[in-house]
Amino acid sequence: GFLAIDGSTMDLFTKPGYFGETFYDRKSKYSLGCQAVILPHNLLIVDYSLGHPGSVHDAFAFRSTHLYEEHADLLPDGYWVWADSAYPLEPWCIAPFKKPHNGQLTKDQKSFNYHLSKGRFQSLRELQFRIKDEKDLEFAVQWIKCCIILHNMIIRFE
C-alpha cells in the first residue's frame, strides 16, 4: 500500500446550537469529524473529508472521500490503502486482523496489526468558536481545510 487513512475528531469547546446532539462523540465530547488520507512516508495529506459530526462512524465518513468514490481510478493495480479496523475490508482497503472469538491472533498477525497502527492522526486542539447554524459549520470546515493546506506546505518546504 502507498496510502493510509484514519479518522480524527476536532473538539468543539461547546455544544453546537446547530443539530448539537449529533456532534456528541464516543469520547463524550462535542466534535467535528475528519477523514484524512496520507502518504505514510512523508505524512502529506492527499485526500480528506470534513464536516461530519463527531458521532459519525469512520466507515460512514470514509464514503465522503474521493478515494472511496474513485478508488478504481486513483489506485494503480496492485496498490491498496492501509486502514484501521473501523474501515470496510475491501481488496483495495486493508485493515488489521481481528481477534477470533475462540482464539488468539498469530504472531505474524499481531506484528502486522502493530505496524499498521503506527501512523495514526492526533486530533487538532479544541476549536474555539460556536456552531450556531450552517454558516458557522462551513466556517469550521474551511478553517480545518486551511490547517490541512498549511500542514502540506510545511512538509513540502521543510
Short mmCIF file of C-alpha atoms in Angstrom, two decimals:
data_model
loop_
_atom_site.label_atom_id
_atom_site.label_comp_id
_atom_site.label_asym_id
_atom_site.label_seq_id
_atom_site.Cartn_x
_atom_site.Cartn_y
_atom_site.Cartn_z
CA GLY A 1 0.00 0.00 0.00
CA PHE A 2 1.08 3.56 -0.53
CA LEU A 3 -1.73 5.44 1.25
CA ALA A 4 -3.13 5.35 4.79
CA ILE A 5 -6.44 6.62 6.11
CA ASP A 6 -7.69 7.42 9.56
CA GLY A 7 -10.40 9.46 11.16
CA SER A 8 -9.92 12.03 13.86
CA THR A 9 -12.08 14.48 15.73
CA MET A 10 -11.61 18.17 16.37
CA ASP A 11 -13.09 19.01 19.76
CA LEU A 12 -15.56 21.88 19.99
CA PHE A 13 -15.48 23.94 23.17
CA THR A 14 -19.26 23.94 23.46
CA LYS A 15 -22.32 22.10 22.22
CA PRO A 16 -23.31 23.45 18.80
CA GLY A 17 -26.69 25.15 18.53
CA TYR A 18 -27.00 23.62 15.05
CA PHE A 19 -28.01 19.92 15.42
CA GLY A 20 -26.00 19.89 18.65
CA GLU A 21 -26.58 16.32 19.84
CA THR A 22 -25.25 14.86 16.55
CA PHE A 23 -21.82 16.33 17.38
CA TYR A 24 -21.60 14.35 20.67
CA ASP A 25 -18.94 11.70 20.08
CA ARG A 26 -17.92 8.39 21.67
CA LYS A 27 -15.39 10.22 23.87
CA SER A 28 -18.24 12.21 25.49
CA LYS A 29 -17.25 15.47 23.78
CA TYR A 30 -18.73 17.63 21.05
CA SER A 31 -16.61 17.43 17.93
CA LEU A 32 -16.27 17.63 14.16
CA GLY A 33 -15.01 14.59 12.27
CA CYS A 34 -12.19 14.50 9.77
CA GLN A 35 -11.07 11.69 7.49
CA ALA A 36 -7.54 12.11 6.18
CA VAL A 37 -5.74 10.07 3.54
CA ILE A 38 -1.96 10.42 3.74
CA LEU A 39 1.24 9.32 2.08
CA PRO A 40 2.81 7.45 5.05
CA HIS A 41 6.42 8.14 4.02
CA ASN A 42 6.07 11.92 4.40
CA LEU A 43 2.60 12.45 6.04
CA LEU A 44 1.37 14.61 3.14
CA ILE A 45 -2.44 14.75 3.18
CA VAL A 46 -3.71 13.80 -0.29
CA ASP A 47 -7.46 13.48 0.36
CA TYR A 48 -9.84 14.33 3.18
CA SER A 49 -13.47 14.60 4.17
CA LEU A 50 -14.67 17.23 6.65
CA GLY A 51 -17.87 18.43 8.24
CA HIS A 52 -19.39 15.24 9.61
CA PRO A 53 -20.49 15.47 13.23
CA GLY A 54 -18.21 13.72 15.71
CA SER A 55 -20.81 10.96 16.24
CA VAL A 56 -20.45 9.71 12.66
CA HIS A 57 -18.55 6.42 12.34
CA ASP A 58 -15.28 6.45 10.37
CA ALA A 59 -16.60 3.87 7.90
CA PHE A 60 -19.53 6.15 7.01
CA ALA A 61 -17.42 9.32 6.77
CA PHE A 62 -14.90 7.43 4.60
CA ARG A 63 -17.59 7.23 1.91
CA SER A 64 -17.29 11.01 1.50
CA THR A 65 -13.67 10.87 0.30
CA HIS A 66 -12.62 10.97 -3.33
CA LEU A 67 -10.56 7.86 -2.65
CA TYR A 68 -13.62 5.83 -1.68
CA GLU A 69 -15.70 7.09 -4.59
CA GLU A 70 -12.95 6.80 -7.22
CA HIS A 71 -10.58 4.12 -5.88
CA ALA A 72 -10.60 2.21 -9.19
CA ASP A 73 -9.24 5.29 -11.00
CA LEU A 74 -6.95 6.59 -8.23
CA LEU A 75 -5.20 3.39 -7.13
CA PRO A 76 -2.90 1.64 -9.60
CA ASP A 77 -3.27 -2.13 -9.95
CA GLY A 78 -1.78 -3.98 -7.01
CA TYR A 79 -1.96 -0.97 -4.64
CA TRP A 80 -4.14 -0.59 -1.56
CA VAL A 81 -4.89 1.70 1.36
CA TRP A 82 -3.83 0.96 4.96
CA ALA A 83 -6.69 1.48 7.43
CA ASP A 84 -7.71 0.56 10.95
CA SER A 85 -10.45 -1.86 11.97
CA ALA A 86 -13.19 0.79 11.64
CA TYR A 87 -12.95 0.65 7.86
CA PRO A 88 -14.54 -1.80 5.45
CA LEU A 89 -12.38 -4.69 4.32
CA GLU A 90 -12.07 -4.35 0.54
CA PRO A 91 -9.48 -5.70 -1.91
CA TRP A 92 -8.13 -2.12 -2.06
CA CYS A 93 -8.55 -1.29 1.69
CA ILE A 94 -6.50 -3.35 4.15
CA ALA A 95 -7.47 -3.33 7.83
CA PRO A 96 -5.90 -5.13 10.81
CA PHE A 97 -6.71 -8.66 11.78
CA LYS A 98 -9.46 -9.02 14.36
CA LYS A 99 -9.09 -11.43 17.24
CA PRO A 100 -11.16 -14.58 16.59
CA HIS A 101 -13.95 -15.22 19.09
CA ASN A 102 -12.42 -18.52 20.15
CA GLY A 103 -8.72 -17.83 19.91
CA GLN A 104 -5.76 -15.54 19.56
CA LEU A 105 -4.03 -13.78 16.70
CA THR A 106 -0.86 -15.40 15.40
CA LYS A 107 2.49 -13.73 15.97
CA ASP A 108 2.54 -12.57 12.33
CA GLN A 109 -0.99 -11.13 12.63
CA LYS A 110 -0.03 -9.26 15.81
CA SER A 111 3.07 -7.87 14.09
CA PHE A 112 1.01 -6.79 11.06
CA ASN A 113 -1.52 -5.02 13.29
CA TYR A 114 1.21 -3.25 15.29
CA HIS A 115 2.90 -1.84 12.20
CA LEU A 116 -0.40 -0.88 10.61
CA SER A 117 -1.40 1.24 13.63
CA LYS A 118 1.81 3.31 13.84
CA GLY A 119 0.69 6.21 11.58
CA ARG A 120 -2.46 7.42 13.32
CA PHE A 121 -3.53 11.07 13.39
CA GLN A 122 -3.80 13.16 16.50
CA SER A 123 -6.76 15.49 16.94
CA LEU A 124 -6.42 19.20 16.40
CA ARG A 125 -6.81 21.28 19.54
CA GLU A 126 -10.25 22.40 20.60
CA LEU A 127 -11.98 24.70 18.10
CA GLN A 128 -12.84 27.95 19.90
CA PHE A 129 -15.90 29.11 18.02
CA ARG A 130 -19.60 28.37 18.22
CA ILE A 131 -21.54 26.49 15.55
CA LYS A 132 -24.98 28.07 15.67
CA ASP A 133 -26.04 27.45 12.07
CA GLU A 134 -24.95 26.04 8.72
CA LYS A 135 -22.81 29.12 8.00
CA ASP A 136 -20.81 28.55 11.22
CA LEU A 137 -20.34 24.87 10.33
CA GLU A 138 -19.00 25.86 6.91
CA PHE A 139 -16.61 28.30 8.60
CA ALA A 140 -15.28 25.47 10.81
CA VAL A 141 -14.80 23.22 7.77
CA GLN A 142 -12.94 25.98 5.89
CA TRP A 143 -10.74 26.62 8.93
CA ILE A 144 -9.75 22.95 9.07
CA LYS A 145 -9.08 22.96 5.30
CA CYS A 146 -6.68 25.85 5.89
CA CYS A 147 -4.91 23.77 8.54
CA ILE A 148 -4.56 20.89 6.05
CA ILE A 149 -3.11 23.25 3.43
CA LEU A 150 -0.63 24.69 5.94
CA HIS A 151 0.31 21.17 7.07
CA ASN A 152 1.12 20.18 3.49
CA MET A 153 3.02 23.42 2.82
CA ILE A 154 5.21 22.91 5.89
CA ILE A 155 6.02 19.35 4.80
CA ARG A 156 6.91 20.48 1.28
CA PHE A 157 9.06 23.42 2.40
CA GLU A 158 10.97 21.68 5.22
#
